[in-house]
Amino acid sequence: MNRGPSKAVEAIVAVFVPPACREEVLGDLHERYRSPLPYAWEALCTAPLVIASRVRRTTDPQVLLMQAFALYMSFLGAAWFQDPALLQIGRAHV
């Protein structure tokens, strides 16, 4: 009978899993526990996928595009204030 991972290891993994799905993910990892090394490997592989899934489900595409545009415009404005010649096409900046 597998006892499961230690509480300290589960606490470390819990830090990297979003709170909304933490209980389910930790429960699934606990059920699949065989030994510490495969548990760690499975946690390392699972956490990024869970994070990406939460981001995909909670992100509004329109807001994401507006934020990307605002970020681009801020970089463009900073480059223009720093040196307007950087933004001219075809001119070599010396």
mmCIF file of C-alpha atoms in Angstrom:
data_model
loop_
_atom_site.group_PDB
_atom_site.id
_atom_site.type_symbol
_atom_site.label_atom_id
_atom_site.label_comp_id
_atom_site.label_asym_id
_atom_site.label_seq_id
_atom_site.Cartn_x
_atom_site.Cartn_y
_atom_site.Cartn_z
ATOM 1 C CA MET A 1 0.000 0.000 0.000
ATOM 2 C CA ASN A 2 1.357 3.395 -0.998
ATOM 3 C CA ARG A 3 1.331 5.908 1.812
ATOM 4 C CA GLY A 4 1.491 8.956 -0.409
ATOM 5 C CA PRO A 5 3.816 11.918 -0.606
ATOM 6 C CA SER A 6 4.891 13.792 2.490
ATOM 7 C CA LYS A 7 2.914 16.847 3.563
ATOM 8 C CA ALA A 8 5.934 19.082 2.875
ATOM 9 C CA VAL A 9 6.219 17.878 -0.724
ATOM 10 C CA GLU A 10 2.474 18.321 -1.261
ATOM 11 C CA ALA A 11 2.714 21.852 0.171
ATOM 12 C CA ILE A 12 5.508 22.705 -2.264
ATOM 13 C CA VAL A 13 3.507 21.380 -5.209
ATOM 14 C CA ALA A 14 0.415 23.253 -3.973
ATOM 15 C CA VAL A 15 2.281 26.553 -4.302
ATOM 16 C CA PHE A 16 2.592 26.026 -8.063
ATOM 17 C CA VAL A 17 -1.014 24.950 -8.691
ATOM 18 C CA PRO A 18 -3.738 27.620 -9.044
ATOM 19 C CA PRO A 19 -6.051 27.727 -5.987
ATOM 20 C CA ALA A 20 -9.206 27.151 -8.060
ATOM 21 C CA CYS A 21 -8.146 23.609 -8.989
ATOM 22 C CA ARG A 22 -5.592 22.846 -6.281
ATOM 23 C CA GLU A 23 -7.671 20.249 -4.424
ATOM 24 C CA GLU A 24 -8.451 18.215 -7.545
ATOM 25 C CA VAL A 25 -4.904 18.277 -8.905
ATOM 26 C CA LEU A 26 -3.300 17.377 -5.577
ATOM 27 C CA GLY A 27 -5.867 14.609 -5.098
ATOM 28 C CA ASP A 28 -5.115 13.154 -8.524
ATOM 29 C CA LEU A 29 -1.369 13.342 -7.904
ATOM 30 C CA HIS A 30 -1.842 11.697 -4.515
ATOM 31 C CA GLU A 31 -3.819 8.816 -6.055
ATOM 32 C CA ARG A 32 -1.127 8.235 -8.677
ATOM 33 C CA TYR A 33 1.745 8.365 -6.146
ATOM 34 C CA ARG A 34 4.281 5.539 -6.535
ATOM 35 C CA SER A 35 7.487 7.032 -5.170
ATOM 36 C CA PRO A 36 9.018 10.493 -4.684
ATOM 37 C CA LEU A 37 10.834 10.802 -8.019
ATOM 38 C CA PRO A 38 7.895 9.928 -10.310
ATOM 39 C CA TYR A 39 5.656 12.140 -8.134
ATOM 40 C CA ALA A 40 8.018 15.080 -8.574
ATOM 41 C CA TRP A 41 8.267 14.477 -12.321
ATOM 42 C CA GLU A 42 4.503 14.237 -12.702
ATOM 43 C CA ALA A 43 4.008 17.405 -10.636
ATOM 44 C CA LEU A 44 6.563 19.256 -12.775
ATOM 45 C CA CYS A 45 4.784 18.165 -15.939
ATOM 46 C CA THR A 46 1.271 18.805 -14.624
ATOM 47 C CA ALA A 47 1.627 22.252 -13.040
ATOM 48 C CA PRO A 48 2.390 24.208 -16.263
ATOM 49 C CA LEU A 49 -0.484 22.507 -18.072
ATOM 50 C CA VAL A 50 -2.902 23.334 -15.267
ATOM 51 C CA ILE A 51 -1.724 26.958 -15.227
ATOM 52 C CA ALA A 52 -2.113 27.236 -19.013
ATOM 53 C CA SER A 53 -5.578 25.717 -18.800
ATOM 54 C CA ARG A 54 -6.675 28.214 -16.127
ATOM 55 C CA VAL A 55 -5.284 31.123 -18.142
ATOM 56 C CA ARG A 56 -7.057 29.936 -21.277
ATOM 57 C CA ARG A 57 -10.384 29.555 -19.455
ATOM 58 C CA THR A 58 -10.253 32.860 -17.591
ATOM 59 C CA THR A 59 -8.770 35.199 -20.207
ATOM 60 C CA ASP A 60 -10.989 37.420 -22.338
ATOM 61 C CA PRO A 61 -9.435 37.692 -25.835
ATOM 62 C CA GLN A 62 -10.587 41.290 -26.344
ATOM 63 C CA VAL A 63 -9.021 42.435 -23.090
ATOM 64 C CA LEU A 64 -5.836 40.548 -23.932
ATOM 65 C CA LEU A 65 -5.598 42.295 -27.311
ATOM 66 C CA MET A 66 -6.256 45.702 -25.754
ATOM 67 C CA GLN A 67 -3.525 45.112 -23.170
ATOM 68 C CA ALA A 68 -1.091 43.951 -25.853
ATOM 69 C CA PHE A 69 -1.857 47.051 -27.925
ATOM 70 C CA ALA A 70 -1.383 49.346 -24.906
ATOM 71 C CA LEU A 71 1.936 47.667 -24.109
ATOM 72 C CA TYR A 72 3.090 48.023 -27.725
ATOM 73 C CA MET A 73 2.097 51.687 -27.785
ATOM 74 C CA SER A 74 3.949 52.361 -24.530
ATOM 75 C CA PHE A 75 7.139 50.822 -25.937
ATOM 76 C CA LEU A 76 6.651 52.786 -29.157
ATOM 77 C CA GLY A 77 6.178 56.012 -27.204
ATOM 78 C CA ALA A 78 9.247 55.351 -25.058
ATOM 79 C CA ALA A 79 11.354 54.694 -28.178
ATOM 80 C CA TRP A 80 10.041 57.876 -29.783
ATOM 81 C CA PHE A 81 10.896 59.991 -26.725
ATOM 82 C CA GLN A 82 14.317 58.354 -26.402
ATOM 83 C CA ASP A 83 15.385 58.737 -30.044
ATOM 84 C CA PRO A 84 12.881 59.414 -32.862
ATOM 85 C CA ALA A 85 15.455 58.275 -35.451
ATOM 86 C CA LEU A 86 15.039 54.697 -34.188
ATOM 87 C CA LEU A 87 11.552 54.589 -35.656
ATOM 88 C CA GLN A 88 12.461 55.725 -39.170
ATOM 89 C CA ILE A 89 12.635 52.914 -41.690
ATOM 90 C CA GLY A 90 15.700 52.691 -43.889
ATOM 91 C CA ARG A 91 17.960 54.995 -41.885
ATOM 92 C CA ALA A 92 20.990 53.579 -40.180
ATOM 93 C CA HIS A 93 21.356 54.822 -36.622
ATOM 94 C CA VAL A 94 24.936 55.579 -35.661
#
